[in-house]
mmCIF file of C-alpha atoms in Angstrom:
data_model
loop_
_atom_site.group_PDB
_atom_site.id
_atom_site.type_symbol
_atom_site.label_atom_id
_atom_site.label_comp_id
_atom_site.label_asym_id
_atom_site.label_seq_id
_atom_site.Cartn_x
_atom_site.Cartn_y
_atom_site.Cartn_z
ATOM 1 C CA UNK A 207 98.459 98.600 124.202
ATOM 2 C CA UNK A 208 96.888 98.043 127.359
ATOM 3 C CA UNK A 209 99.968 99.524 129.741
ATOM 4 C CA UNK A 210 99.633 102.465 126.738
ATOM 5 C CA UNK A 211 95.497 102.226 128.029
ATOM 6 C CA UNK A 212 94.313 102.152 124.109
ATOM 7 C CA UNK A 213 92.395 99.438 122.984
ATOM 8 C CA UNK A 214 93.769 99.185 119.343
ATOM 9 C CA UNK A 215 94.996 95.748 117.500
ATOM 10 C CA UNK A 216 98.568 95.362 116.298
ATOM 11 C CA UNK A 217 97.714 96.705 113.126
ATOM 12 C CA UNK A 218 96.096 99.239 114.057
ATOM 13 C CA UNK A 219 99.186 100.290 116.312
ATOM 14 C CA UNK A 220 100.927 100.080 113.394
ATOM 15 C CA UNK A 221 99.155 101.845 110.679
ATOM 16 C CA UNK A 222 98.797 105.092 113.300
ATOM 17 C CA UNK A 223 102.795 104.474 113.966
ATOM 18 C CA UNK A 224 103.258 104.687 110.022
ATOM 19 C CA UNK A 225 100.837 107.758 109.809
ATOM 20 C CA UNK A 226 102.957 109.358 112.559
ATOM 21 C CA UNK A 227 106.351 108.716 111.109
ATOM 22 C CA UNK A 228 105.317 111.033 107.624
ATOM 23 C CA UNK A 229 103.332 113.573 106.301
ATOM 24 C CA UNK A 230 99.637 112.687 105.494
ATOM 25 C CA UNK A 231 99.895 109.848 102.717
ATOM 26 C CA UNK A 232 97.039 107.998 100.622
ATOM 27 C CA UNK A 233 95.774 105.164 101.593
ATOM 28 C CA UNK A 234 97.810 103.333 98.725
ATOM 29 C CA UNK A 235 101.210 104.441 99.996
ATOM 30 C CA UNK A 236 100.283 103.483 103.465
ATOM 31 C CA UNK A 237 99.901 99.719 102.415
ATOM 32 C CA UNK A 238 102.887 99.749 100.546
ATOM 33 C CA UNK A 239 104.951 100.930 103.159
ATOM 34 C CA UNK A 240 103.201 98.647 105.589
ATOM 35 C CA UNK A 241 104.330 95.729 103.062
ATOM 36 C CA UNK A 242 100.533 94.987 102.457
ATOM 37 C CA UNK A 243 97.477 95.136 99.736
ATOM 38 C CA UNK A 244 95.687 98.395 100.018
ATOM 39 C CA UNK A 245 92.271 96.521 100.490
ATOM 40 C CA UNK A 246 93.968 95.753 104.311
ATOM 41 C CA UNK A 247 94.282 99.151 105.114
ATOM 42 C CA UNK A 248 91.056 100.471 103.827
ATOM 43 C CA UNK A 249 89.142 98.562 106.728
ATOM 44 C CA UNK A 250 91.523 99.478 109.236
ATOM 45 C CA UNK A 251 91.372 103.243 108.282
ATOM 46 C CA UNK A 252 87.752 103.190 108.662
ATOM 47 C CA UNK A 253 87.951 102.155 112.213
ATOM 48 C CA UNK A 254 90.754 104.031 113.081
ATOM 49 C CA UNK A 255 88.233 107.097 111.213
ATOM 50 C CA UNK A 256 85.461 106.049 113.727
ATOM 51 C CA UNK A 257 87.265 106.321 116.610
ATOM 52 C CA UNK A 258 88.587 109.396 116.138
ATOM 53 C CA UNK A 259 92.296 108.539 115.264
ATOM 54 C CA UNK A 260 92.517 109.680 111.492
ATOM 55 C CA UNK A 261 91.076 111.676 109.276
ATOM 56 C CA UNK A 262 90.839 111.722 105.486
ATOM 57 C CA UNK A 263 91.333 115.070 103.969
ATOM 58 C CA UNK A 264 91.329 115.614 100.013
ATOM 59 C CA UNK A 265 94.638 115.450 98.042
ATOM 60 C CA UNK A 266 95.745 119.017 96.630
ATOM 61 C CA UNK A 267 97.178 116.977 93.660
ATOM 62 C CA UNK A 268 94.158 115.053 92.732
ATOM 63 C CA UNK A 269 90.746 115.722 94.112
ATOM 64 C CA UNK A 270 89.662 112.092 93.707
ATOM 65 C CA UNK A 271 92.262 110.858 95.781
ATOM 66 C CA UNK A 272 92.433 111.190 99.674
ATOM 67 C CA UNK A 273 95.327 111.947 102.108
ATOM 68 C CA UNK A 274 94.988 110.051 105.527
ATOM 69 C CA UNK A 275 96.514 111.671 108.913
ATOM 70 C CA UNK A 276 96.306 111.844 112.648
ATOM 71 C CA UNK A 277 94.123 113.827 114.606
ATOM 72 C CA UNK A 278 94.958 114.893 118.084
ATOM 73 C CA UNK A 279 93.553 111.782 119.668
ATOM 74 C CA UNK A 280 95.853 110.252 116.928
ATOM 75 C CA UNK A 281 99.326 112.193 118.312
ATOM 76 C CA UNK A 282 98.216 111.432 121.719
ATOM 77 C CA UNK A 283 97.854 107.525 121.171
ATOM 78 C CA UNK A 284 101.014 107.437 119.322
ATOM 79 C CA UNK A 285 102.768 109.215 121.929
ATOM 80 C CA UNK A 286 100.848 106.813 124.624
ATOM 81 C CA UNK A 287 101.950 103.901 123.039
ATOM 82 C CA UNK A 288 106.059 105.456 122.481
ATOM 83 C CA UNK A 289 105.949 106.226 126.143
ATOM 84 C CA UNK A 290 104.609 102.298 127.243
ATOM 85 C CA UNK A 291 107.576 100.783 124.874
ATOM 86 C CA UNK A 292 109.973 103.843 126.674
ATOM 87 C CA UNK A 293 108.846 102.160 130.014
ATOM 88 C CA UNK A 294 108.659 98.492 128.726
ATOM 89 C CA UNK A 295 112.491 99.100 127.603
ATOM 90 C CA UNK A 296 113.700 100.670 130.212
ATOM 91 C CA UNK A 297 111.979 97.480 132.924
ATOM 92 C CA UNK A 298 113.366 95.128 130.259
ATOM 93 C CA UNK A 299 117.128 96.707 131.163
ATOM 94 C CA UNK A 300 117.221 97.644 134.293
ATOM 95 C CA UNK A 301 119.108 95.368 135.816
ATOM 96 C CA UNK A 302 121.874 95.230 133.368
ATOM 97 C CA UNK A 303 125.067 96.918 133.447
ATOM 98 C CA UNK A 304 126.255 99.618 132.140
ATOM 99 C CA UNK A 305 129.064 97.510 130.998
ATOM 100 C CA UNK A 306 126.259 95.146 129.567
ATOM 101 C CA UNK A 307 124.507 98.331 128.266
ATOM 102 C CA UNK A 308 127.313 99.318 126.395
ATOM 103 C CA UNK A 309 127.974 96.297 124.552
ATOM 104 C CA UNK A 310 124.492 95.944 123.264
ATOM 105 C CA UNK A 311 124.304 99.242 122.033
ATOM 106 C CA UNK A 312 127.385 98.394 119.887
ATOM 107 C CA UNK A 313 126.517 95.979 118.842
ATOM 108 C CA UNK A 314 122.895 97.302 117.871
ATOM 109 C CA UNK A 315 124.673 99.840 115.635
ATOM 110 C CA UNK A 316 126.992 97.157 114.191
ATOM 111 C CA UNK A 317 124.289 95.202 113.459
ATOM 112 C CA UNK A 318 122.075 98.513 111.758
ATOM 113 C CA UNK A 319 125.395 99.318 110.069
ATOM 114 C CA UNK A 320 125.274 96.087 108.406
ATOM 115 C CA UNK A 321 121.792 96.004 107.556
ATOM 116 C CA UNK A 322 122.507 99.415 105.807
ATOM 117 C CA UNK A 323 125.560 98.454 104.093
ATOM 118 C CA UNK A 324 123.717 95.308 102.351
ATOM 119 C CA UNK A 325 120.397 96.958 101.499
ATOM 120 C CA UNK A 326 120.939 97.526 98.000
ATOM 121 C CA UNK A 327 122.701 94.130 97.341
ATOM 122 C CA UNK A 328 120.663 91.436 95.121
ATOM 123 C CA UNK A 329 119.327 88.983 97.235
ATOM 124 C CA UNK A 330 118.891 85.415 95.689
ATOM 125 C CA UNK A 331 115.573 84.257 96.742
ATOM 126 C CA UNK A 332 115.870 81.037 95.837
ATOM 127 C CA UNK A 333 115.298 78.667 98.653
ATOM 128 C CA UNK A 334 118.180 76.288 100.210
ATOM 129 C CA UNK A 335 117.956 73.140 98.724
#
C-alpha cells in the first residue's frame, strides 16, 4: 500500500479488489466471496464510504437492499495498488532468466491447470490422524 501511496489495511485492499473484479454487489455477496461473515464487511464498507472509495446505491431488484461499488477515487486506488504489485513483480524477477522465466510460467499454468481440474472433486476434511 504504501509504494501504491494509499493508506488502506489488507482488507480493505481487498474488499475494493473484490468490488473491482464485478459489477456492484450487496454487501452480503461481498462477504461471501471474501470467505467471511457479512458483519466484517459492513464496518469496512463504512470506512471505505468515508473516504470516498465506495458508494452504496439502491438495488433495482429490491429497494431495501443496497448495491456497493467504486467511485473514481475507488478505480484509481485499485489501479494504484495493480500498478505497485506490476512493479513489485517485475523487481522480484528481474534478475532471472528468461530461461528461468519460462519455466515458472509453466509451471504456474500447470499448477492453475491442476487446481482447475480438482475443483469440483470431494475433499475429505477429515484431519490426518
Amino acid at each position: 500500500m504504501a509504494i501504491a501511496g494509499l493508506s488502506l489495511d489488507r482488507a480493505a485492499a481487498s474488499i475494493l479488489r473484490n468490488i473491482a473484479e464485478s459489477e456492484p454487489q450487496r454487501p452480503g455477496v461481498l462477504a461471501a466471496r471474501l470467505s467471511v461473515e457479512a458483519s466484517h464487511v459492513t464496518p469496512q464498507l463504512a470506512q471505505l464510504e468515508k473516504a470516498g472509495y465506495v458508494v452504496r446505491a439502491p438495488d433495482p431488484d429490491d429497494r431495501r437492499a443496497h448495491l456497493v461499488e467504486l467511485t473514481e477515487r475507488g478505480v484509481s486506488a485499485v489501479e494504484r495498488m495493480r500498478d505497485a504489485s506490476r512493479r513489485g513483480m517485475q523487481m522480484a524477477l528481474r534478475d532471472w532468466s528468461p530461461e528461468d522465466l519460462r519455466l515458472a510460467a509453466t509451471l504456474f499454468h500447470r499448477l492453475v491447470d491442476d487446481f482447475v481440474a480438482n475443483a469440483e472433486e470431494t475433499v475429505d476434511a477429515t484431519p490426518p490422524a
